[in-house]
XYZ file of N, CA and C in Angstrom:
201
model
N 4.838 -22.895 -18.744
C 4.266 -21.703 -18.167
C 2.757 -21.866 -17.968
N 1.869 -22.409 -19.056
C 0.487 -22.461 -18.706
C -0.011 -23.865 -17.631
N 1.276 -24.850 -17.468
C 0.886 -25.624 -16.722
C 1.162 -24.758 -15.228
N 1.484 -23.966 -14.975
C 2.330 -23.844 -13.462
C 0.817 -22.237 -13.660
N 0.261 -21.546 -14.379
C -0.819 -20.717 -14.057
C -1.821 -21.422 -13.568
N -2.185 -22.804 -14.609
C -3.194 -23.702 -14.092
C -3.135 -23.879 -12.911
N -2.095 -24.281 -12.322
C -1.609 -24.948 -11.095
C -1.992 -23.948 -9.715
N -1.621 -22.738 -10.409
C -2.045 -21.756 -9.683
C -3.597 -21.524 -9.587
N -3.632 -21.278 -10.093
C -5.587 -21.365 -10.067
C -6.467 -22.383 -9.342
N -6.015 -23.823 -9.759
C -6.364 -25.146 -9.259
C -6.209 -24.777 -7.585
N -5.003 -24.475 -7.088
C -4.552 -23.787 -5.803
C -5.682 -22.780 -4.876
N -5.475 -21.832 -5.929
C -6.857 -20.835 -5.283
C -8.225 -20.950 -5.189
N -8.796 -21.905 -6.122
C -9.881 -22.449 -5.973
C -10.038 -23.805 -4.691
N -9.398 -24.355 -4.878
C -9.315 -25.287 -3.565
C -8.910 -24.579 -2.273
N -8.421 -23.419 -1.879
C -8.328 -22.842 -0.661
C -9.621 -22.127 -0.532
N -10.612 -21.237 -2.125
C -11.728 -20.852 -1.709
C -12.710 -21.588 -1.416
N -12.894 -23.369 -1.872
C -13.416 -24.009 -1.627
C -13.370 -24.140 -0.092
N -12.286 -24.323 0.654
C -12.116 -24.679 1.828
C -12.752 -23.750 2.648
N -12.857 -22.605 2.347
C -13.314 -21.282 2.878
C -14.837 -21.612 3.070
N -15.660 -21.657 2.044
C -16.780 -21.679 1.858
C -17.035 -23.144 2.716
N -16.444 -23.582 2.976
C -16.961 -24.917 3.626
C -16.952 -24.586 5.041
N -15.680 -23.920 5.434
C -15.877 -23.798 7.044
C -15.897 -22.100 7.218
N -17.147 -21.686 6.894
C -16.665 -19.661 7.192
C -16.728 -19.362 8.510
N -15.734 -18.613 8.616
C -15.375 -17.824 9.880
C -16.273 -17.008 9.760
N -16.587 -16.671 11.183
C -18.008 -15.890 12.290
C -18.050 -14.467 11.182
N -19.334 -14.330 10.965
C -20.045 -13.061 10.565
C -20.209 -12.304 11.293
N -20.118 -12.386 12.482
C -21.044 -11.792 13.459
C -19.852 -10.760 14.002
N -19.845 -9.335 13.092
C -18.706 -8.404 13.396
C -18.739 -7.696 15.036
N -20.120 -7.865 15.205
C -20.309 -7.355 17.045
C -19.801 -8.130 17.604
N -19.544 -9.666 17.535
C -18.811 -10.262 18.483
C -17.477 -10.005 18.057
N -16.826 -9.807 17.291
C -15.437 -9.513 16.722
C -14.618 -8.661 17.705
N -15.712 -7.547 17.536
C -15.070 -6.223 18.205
C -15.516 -6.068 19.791
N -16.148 -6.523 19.975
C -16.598 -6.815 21.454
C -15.308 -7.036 22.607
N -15.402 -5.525 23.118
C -13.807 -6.046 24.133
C -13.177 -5.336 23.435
N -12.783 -4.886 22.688
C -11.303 -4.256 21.559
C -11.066 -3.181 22.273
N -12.170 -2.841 22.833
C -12.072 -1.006 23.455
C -11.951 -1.280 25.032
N -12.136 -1.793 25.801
C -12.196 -2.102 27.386
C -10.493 -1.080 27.498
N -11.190 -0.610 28.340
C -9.548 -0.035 29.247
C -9.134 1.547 28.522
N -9.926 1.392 27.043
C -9.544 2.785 26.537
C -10.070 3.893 27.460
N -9.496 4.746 27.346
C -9.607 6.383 28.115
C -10.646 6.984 27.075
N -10.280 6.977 25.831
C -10.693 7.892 24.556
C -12.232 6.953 24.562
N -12.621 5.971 24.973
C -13.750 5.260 24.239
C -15.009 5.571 25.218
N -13.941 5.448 27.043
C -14.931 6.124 27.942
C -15.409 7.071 27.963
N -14.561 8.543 27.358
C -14.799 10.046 27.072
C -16.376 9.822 25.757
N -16.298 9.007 24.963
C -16.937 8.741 23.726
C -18.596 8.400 24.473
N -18.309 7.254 25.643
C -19.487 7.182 26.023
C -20.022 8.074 26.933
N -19.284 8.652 27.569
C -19.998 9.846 28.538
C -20.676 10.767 27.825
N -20.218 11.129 26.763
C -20.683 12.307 25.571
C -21.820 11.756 24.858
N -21.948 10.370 24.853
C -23.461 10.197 24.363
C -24.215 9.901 25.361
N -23.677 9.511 26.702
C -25.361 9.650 27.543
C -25.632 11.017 27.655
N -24.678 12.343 27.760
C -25.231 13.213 27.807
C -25.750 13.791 26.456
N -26.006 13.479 25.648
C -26.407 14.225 24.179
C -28.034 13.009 24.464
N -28.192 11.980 24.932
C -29.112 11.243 25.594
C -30.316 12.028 26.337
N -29.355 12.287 26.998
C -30.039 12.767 28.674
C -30.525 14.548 28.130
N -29.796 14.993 27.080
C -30.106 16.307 26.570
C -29.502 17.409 27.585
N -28.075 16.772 28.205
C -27.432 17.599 29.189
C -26.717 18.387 27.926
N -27.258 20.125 28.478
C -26.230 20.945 27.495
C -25.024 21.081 27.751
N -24.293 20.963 29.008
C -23.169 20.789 29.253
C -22.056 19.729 28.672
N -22.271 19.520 27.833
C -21.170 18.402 27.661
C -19.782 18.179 28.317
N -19.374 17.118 28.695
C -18.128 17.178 29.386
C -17.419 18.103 28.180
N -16.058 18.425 28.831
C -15.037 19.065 28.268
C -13.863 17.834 28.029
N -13.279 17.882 26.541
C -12.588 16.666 26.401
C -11.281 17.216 27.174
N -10.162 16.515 27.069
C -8.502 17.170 27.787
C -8.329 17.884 26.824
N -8.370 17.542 25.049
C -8.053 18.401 24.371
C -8.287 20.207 24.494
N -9.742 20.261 24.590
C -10.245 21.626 24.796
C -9.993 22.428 26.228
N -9.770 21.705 27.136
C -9.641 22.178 28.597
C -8.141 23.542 28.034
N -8.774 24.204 28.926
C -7.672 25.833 28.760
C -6.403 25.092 29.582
């Protein structure tokens, strides 16, 4: 039993080793970059901040709220 925990450990340390040797991209803006293209909900998101921008009091009306 304590040889096959060792074994286990020996295991996880050599895959975190491997990690630390080659790390995958930090860089979470390039990650997500693109994830949203084509959304409906993300375009509504940006229209609502150029106008809170621009200091238009009108804000669009989302579909939700429309009567």
């Amino acid at each position: 039993m304590r040889e096959e925990r060792m074994a286990a450990v020996e295991a996880a340390i050599t895959e975190l080793q491997k990690q630390v040797a080659n790390p995958q991209s930090t860089n979470w803006l390039q990650e997500i970059t693109g994830s949203f293209k084509d959304e409906p909900a993300f375009e509504e998101v940006l229209a609502y901040g150029r106008a809170i921008r621009q200091g238009d009091e009108s804000v669009p009306e989302s579909e939700d709220e429309k009567p």
